mmCIF file of C-alpha atoms and ligand atoms in Angstrom:
data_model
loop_
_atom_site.group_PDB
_atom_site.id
_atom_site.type_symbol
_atom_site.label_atom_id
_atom_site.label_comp_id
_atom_site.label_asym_id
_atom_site.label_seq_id
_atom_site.Cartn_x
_atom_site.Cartn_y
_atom_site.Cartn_z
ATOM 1 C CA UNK A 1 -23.133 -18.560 30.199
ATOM 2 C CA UNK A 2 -19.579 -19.822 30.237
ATOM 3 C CA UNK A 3 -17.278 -19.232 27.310
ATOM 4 C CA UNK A 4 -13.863 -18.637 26.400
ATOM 5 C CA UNK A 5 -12.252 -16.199 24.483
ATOM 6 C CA UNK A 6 -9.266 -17.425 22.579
ATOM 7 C CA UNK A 7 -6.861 -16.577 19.409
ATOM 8 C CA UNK A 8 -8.229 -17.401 15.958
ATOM 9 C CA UNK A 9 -6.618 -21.211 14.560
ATOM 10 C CA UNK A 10 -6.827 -22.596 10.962
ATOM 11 C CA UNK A 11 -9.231 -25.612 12.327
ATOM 12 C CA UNK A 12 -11.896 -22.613 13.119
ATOM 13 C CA UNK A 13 -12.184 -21.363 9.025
ATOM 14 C CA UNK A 14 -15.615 -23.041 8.600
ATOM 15 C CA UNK A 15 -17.186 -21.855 11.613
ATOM 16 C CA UNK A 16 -15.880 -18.484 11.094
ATOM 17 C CA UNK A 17 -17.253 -18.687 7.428
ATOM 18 C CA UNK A 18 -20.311 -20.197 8.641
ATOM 19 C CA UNK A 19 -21.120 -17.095 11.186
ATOM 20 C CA UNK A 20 -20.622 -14.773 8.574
ATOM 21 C CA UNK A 21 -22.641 -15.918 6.334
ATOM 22 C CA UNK A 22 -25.387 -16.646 9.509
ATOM 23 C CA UNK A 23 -24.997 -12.643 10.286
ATOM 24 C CA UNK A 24 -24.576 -11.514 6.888
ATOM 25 C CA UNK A 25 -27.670 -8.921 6.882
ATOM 26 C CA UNK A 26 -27.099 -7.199 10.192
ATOM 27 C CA UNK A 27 -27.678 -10.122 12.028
ATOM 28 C CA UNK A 28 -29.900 -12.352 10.043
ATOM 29 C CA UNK A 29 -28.727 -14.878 7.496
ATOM 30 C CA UNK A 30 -27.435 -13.737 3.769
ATOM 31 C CA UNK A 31 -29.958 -15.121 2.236
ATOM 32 C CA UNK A 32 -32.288 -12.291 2.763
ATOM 33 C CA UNK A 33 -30.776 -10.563 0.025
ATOM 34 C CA UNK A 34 -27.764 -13.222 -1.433
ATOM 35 C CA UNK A 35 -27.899 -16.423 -2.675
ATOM 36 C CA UNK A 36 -24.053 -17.593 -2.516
ATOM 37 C CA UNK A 37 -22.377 -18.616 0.722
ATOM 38 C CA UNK A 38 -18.972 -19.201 -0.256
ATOM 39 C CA UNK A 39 -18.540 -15.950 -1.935
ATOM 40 C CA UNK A 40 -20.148 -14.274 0.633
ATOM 41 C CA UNK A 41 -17.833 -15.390 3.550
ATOM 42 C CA UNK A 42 -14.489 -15.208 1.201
ATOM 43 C CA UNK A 43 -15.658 -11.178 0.506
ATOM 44 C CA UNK A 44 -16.196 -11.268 4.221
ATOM 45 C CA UNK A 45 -14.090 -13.410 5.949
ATOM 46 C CA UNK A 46 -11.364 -14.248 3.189
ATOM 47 C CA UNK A 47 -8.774 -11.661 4.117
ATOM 48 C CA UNK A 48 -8.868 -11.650 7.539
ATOM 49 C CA UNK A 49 -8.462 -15.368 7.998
ATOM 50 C CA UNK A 50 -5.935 -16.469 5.531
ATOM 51 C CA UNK A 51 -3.847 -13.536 5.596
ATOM 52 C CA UNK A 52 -3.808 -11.769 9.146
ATOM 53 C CA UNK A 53 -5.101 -14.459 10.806
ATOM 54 C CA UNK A 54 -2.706 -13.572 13.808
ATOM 55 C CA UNK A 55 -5.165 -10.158 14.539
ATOM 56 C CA UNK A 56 -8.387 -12.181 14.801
ATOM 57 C CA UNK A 57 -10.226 -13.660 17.990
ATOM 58 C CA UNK A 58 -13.029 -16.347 18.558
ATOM 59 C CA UNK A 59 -15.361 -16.882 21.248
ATOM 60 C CA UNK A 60 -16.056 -20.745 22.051
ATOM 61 C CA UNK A 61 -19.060 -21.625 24.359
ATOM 62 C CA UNK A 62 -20.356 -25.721 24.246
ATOM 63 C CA UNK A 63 -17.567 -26.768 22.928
ATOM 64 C CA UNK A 64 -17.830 -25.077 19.376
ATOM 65 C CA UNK A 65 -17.156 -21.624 18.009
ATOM 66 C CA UNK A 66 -19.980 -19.116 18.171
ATOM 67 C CA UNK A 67 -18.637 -15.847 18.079
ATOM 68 C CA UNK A 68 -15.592 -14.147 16.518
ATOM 69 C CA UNK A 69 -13.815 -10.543 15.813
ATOM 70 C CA UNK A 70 -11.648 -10.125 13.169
ATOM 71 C CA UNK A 71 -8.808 -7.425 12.843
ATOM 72 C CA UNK A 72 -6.787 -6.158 10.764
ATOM 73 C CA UNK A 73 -3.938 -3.719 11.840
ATOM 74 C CA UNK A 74 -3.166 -1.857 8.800
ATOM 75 C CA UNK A 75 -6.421 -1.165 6.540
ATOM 76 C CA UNK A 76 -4.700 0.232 3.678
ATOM 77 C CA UNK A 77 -2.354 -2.802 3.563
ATOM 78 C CA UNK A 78 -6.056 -4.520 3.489
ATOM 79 C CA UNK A 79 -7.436 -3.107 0.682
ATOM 80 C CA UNK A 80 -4.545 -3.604 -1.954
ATOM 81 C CA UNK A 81 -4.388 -7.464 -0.965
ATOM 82 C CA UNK A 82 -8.528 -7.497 -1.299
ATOM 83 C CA UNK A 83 -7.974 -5.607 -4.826
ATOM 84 C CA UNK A 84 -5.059 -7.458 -5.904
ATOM 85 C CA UNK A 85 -5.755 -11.571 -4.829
ATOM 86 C CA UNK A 86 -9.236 -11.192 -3.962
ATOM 87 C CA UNK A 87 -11.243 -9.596 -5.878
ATOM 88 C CA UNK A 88 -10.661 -11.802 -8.806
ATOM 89 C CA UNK A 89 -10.598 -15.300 -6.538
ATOM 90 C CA UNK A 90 -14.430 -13.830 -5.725
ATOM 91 C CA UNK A 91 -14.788 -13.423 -9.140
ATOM 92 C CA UNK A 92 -14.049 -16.842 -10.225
ATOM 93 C CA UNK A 93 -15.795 -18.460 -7.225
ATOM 94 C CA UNK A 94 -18.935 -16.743 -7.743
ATOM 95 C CA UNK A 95 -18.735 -17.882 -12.041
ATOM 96 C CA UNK A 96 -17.832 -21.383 -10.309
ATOM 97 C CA UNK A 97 -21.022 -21.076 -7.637
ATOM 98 C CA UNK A 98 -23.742 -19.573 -9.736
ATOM 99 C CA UNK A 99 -24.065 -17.011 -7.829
ATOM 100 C CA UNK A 100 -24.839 -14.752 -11.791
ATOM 101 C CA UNK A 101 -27.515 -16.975 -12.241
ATOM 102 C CA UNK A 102 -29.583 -16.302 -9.081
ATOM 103 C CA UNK A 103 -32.450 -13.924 -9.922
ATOM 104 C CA UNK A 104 -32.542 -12.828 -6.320
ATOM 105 C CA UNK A 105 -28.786 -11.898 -6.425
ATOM 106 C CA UNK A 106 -29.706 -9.209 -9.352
ATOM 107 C CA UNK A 107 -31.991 -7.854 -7.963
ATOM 108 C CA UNK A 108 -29.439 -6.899 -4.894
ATOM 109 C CA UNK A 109 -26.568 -6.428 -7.520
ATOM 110 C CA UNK A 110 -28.916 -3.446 -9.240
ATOM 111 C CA UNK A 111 -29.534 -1.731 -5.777
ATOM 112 C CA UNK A 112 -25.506 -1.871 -5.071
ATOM 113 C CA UNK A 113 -24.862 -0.262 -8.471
ATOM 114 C CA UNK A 114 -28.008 2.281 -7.780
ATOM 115 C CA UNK A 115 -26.170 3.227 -4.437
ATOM 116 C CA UNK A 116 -22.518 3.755 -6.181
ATOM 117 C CA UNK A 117 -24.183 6.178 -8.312
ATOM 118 C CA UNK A 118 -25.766 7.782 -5.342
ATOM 119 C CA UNK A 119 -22.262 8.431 -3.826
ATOM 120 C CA UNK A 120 -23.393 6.185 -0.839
ATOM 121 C CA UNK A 121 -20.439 4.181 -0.132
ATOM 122 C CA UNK A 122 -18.191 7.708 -0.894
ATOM 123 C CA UNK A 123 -16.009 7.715 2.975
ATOM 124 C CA UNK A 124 -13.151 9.848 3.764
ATOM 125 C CA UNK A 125 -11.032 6.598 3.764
ATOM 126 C CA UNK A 126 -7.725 8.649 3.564
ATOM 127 C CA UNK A 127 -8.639 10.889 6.806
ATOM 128 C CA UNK A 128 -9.841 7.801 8.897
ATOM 129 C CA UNK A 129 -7.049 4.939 7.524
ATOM 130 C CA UNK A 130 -4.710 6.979 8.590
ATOM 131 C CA UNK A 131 -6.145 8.324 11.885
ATOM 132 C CA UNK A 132 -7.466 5.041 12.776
ATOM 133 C CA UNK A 133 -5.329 2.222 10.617
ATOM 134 C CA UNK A 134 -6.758 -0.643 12.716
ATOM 135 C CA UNK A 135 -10.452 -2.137 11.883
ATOM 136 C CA UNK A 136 -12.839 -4.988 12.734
ATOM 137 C CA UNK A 137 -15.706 -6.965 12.206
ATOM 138 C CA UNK A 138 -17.449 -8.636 14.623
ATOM 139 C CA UNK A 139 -20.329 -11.132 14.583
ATOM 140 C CA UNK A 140 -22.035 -13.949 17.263
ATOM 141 C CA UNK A 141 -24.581 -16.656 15.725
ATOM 142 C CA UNK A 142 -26.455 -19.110 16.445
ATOM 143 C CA UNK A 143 -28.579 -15.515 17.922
ATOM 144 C CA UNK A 144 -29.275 -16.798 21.537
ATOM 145 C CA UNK A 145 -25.251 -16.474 22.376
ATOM 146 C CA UNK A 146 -25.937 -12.664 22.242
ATOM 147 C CA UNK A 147 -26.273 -10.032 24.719
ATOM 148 C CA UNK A 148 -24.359 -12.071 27.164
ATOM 149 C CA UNK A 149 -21.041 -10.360 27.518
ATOM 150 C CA UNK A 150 -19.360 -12.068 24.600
ATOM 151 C CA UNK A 151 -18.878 -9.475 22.115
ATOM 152 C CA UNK A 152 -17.747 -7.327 24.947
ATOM 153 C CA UNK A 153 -15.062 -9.837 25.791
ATOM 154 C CA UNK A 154 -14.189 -10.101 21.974
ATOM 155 C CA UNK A 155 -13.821 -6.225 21.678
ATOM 156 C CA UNK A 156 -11.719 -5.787 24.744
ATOM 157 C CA UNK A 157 -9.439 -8.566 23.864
ATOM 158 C CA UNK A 158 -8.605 -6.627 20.801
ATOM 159 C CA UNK A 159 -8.093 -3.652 21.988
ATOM 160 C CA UNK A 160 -5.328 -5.122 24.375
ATOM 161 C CA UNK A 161 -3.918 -6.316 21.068
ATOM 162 C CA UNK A 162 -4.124 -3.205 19.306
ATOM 163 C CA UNK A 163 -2.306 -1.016 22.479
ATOM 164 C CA UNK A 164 -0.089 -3.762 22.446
ATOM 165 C CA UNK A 165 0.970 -2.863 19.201
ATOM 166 C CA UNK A 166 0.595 0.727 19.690
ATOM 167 C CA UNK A 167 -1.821 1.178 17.140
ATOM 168 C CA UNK A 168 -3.177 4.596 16.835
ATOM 169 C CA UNK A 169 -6.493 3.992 16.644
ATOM 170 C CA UNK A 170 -9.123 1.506 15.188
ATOM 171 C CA UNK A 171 -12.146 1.902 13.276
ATOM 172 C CA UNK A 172 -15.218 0.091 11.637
ATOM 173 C CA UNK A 173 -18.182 0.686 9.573
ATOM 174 C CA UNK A 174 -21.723 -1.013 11.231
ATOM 175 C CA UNK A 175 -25.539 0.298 10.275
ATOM 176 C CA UNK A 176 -28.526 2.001 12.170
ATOM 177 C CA UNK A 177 -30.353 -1.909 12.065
ATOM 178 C CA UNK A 178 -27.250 -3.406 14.243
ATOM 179 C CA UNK A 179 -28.644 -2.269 17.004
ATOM 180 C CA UNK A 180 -26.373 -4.452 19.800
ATOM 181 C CA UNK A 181 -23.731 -4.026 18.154
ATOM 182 C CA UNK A 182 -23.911 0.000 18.654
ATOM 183 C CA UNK A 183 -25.029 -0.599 21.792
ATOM 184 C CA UNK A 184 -21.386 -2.345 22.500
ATOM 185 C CA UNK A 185 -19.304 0.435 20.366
ATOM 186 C CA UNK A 186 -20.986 3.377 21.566
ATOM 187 C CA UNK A 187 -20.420 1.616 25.344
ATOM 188 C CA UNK A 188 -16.547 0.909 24.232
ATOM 189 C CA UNK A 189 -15.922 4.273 23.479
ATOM 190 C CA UNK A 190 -16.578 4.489 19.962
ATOM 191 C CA UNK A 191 -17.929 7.869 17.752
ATOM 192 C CA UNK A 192 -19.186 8.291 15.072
ATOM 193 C CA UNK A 193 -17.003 9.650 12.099
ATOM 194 C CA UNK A 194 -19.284 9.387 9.214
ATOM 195 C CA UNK A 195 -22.829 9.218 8.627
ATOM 196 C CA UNK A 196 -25.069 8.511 5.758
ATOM 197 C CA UNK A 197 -27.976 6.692 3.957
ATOM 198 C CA UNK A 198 -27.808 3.296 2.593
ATOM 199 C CA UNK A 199 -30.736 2.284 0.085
ATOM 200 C CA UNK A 200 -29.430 -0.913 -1.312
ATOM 201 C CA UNK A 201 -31.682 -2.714 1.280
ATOM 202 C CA UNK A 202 -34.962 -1.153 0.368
ATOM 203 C CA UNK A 203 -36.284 -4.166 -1.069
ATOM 204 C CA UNK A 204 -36.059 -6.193 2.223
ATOM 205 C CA UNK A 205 -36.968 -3.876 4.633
ATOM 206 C CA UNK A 206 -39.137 -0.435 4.934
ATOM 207 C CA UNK A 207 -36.395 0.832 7.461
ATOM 208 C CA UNK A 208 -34.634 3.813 6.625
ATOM 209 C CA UNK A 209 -31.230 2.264 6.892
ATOM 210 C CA UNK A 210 -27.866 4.673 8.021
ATOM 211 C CA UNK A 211 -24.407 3.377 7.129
ATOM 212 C CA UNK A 212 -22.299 4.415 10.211
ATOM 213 C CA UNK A 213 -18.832 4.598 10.011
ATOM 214 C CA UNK A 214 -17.279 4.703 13.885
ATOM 215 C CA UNK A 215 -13.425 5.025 15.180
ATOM 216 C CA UNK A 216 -11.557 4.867 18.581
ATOM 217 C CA UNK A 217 -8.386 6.635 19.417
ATOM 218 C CA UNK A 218 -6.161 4.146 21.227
HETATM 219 C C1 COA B 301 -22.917 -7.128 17.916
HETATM 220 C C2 COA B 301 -22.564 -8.333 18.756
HETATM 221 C C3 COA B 301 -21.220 -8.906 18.331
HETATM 222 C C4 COA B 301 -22.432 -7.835 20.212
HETATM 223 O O1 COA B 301 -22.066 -8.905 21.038
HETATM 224 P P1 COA B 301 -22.941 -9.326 22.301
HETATM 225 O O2 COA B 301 -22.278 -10.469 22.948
HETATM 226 O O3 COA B 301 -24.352 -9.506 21.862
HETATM 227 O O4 COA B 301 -22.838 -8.020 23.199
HETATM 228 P P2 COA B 301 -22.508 -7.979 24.770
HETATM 229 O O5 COA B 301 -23.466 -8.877 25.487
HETATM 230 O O6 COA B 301 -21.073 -8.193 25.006
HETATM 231 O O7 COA B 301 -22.893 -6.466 25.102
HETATM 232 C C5 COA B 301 -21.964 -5.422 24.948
HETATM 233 C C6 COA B 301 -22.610 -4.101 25.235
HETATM 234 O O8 COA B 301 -23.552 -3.803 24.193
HETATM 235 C C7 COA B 301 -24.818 -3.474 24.750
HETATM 236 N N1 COA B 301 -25.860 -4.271 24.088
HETATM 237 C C8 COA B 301 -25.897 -5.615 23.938
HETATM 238 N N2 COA B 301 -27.014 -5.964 23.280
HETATM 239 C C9 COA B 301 -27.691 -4.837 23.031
HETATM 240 C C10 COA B 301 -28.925 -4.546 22.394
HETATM 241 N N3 COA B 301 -29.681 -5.525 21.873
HETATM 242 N N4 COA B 301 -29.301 -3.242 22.284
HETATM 243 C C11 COA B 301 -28.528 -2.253 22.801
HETATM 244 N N5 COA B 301 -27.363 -2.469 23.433
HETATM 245 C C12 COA B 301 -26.943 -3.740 23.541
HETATM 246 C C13 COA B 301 -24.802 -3.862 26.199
HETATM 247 O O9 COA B 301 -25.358 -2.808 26.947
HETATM 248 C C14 COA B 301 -23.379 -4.131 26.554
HETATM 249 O O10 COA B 301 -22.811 -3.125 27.339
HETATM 250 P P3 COA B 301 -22.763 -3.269 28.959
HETATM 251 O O11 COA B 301 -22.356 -4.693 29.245
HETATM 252 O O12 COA B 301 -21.757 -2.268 29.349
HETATM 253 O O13 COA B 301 -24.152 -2.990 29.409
HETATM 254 C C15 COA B 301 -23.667 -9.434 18.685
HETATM 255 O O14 COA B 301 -24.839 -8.966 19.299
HETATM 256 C C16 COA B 301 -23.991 -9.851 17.254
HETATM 257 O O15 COA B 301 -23.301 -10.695 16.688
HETATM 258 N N6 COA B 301 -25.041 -9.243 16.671
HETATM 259 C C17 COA B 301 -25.467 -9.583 15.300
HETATM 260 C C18 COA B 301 -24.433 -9.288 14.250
HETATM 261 C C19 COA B 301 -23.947 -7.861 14.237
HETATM 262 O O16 COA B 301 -24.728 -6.905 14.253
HETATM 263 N N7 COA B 301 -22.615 -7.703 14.177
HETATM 264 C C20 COA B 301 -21.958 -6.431 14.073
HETATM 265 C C21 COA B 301 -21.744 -6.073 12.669
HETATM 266 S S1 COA B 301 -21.160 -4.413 12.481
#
């Protein structure tokens, strides 16, 4: 299959947004578990389009987008502009959507709270932000571009970026259920740095699902 790999531009937003919300339970569309596209893709997408839009990457094949990775070189940096702008933009877009008045969207909301309280989403985010300040996310739909050297094409394109840059190293966090996509982080050189179980999906599947949280030294 031909396709090109090229740097992310504003006129690619929807399609980015669009993919996202496509992969948005390891793969499969949102709506498994969320009812709320918009939200979904700004929580997901928001930061690394409109503000480090520079660090991301899309893969065009038949003339439209199909594929993307999005980076980010300085996590920390990340997570104060997600806290600070937003956070409360998601806020008022999910009020705006409906998204509080989706029965399906409580039921996930519970399980999220239920696996705060279990300590599941505790990471040694000081150890591995600093270690490893770079991240990504990385995602391919409509499902039969897959498997067909793309994402490998996305991920080494980064990395060039990242060396570029001198970047220490470069992490992400994936599950046990995205199956090709450890298949391409284990084969890029990723390991694992932390391990542990994720229940907030136990109403949608009976797979005993492992959050996996990976890095590469650069
Ligand atoms: C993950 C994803 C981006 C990978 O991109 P891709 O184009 O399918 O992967 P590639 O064809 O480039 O394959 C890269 C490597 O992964 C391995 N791989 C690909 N598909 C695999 C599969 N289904 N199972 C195991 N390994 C797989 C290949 O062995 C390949 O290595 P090799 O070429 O050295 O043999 C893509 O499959 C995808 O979007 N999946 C659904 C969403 C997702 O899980 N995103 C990641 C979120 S953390």
């Amino acid at each position: 299959m031909e396709f090109r790999i090229r740097k992310y531009e504003l006129k690619d937003r929807e399609s980015v947004r669009w993919i996202c919300c496509e992969t948005g339970f390891m793969g499969e569309p949102v709506e498994n578990y969320f009812i709320g596209r918009e939200s979904f893709a700004e929580m997901w997408s928001g930061y690394w389009t409109d503000y480090e839009p520079e660090s991301c990457l899309v893969a065009e094949a038949g003339g439209r987008v199909v594929g993307y990775l999005l980076g980010c070189l300085d996590t920390n940096k990340q997570a104060r502009i997600f806290q600070k702008e937003i956070q409360p933009k998601l806020f008022r877009m999910a009020l705006k959507e409906g998204d509080f008045r989706r029965w399906k969207n409580w039921r996930y909301f519970y399980r999220v709270f239920r696996s705060a309280r279990r300590g599941e989403f505790k990471e040694p985010r000081e150890t591995v932000n600093a270690e490893y300040p770079a991240h990504l996310h990385t995602n391919i739909a409509p499902p039969e571009y897959r498997g067909k050297g793309m994402g490998k094409a996305l991920m080494q394109g980064y990395l060039a970026y990242l060396r570029e840059r001198q970047i220490p190293g470069v992490h992400l966090v994936t599950t046990s259920r995205n199956r090709a996509a450890l298949g391409l982080y284990y084969r890029t050189g990723f390991q694992d740095l932390f391990r542990g179980p994720l229940t907030c999906y136990d109403h949608i599947t009976p797979e005993p699902i492992e959050k996996i949280g990976m890095g590469l030294k650069l």
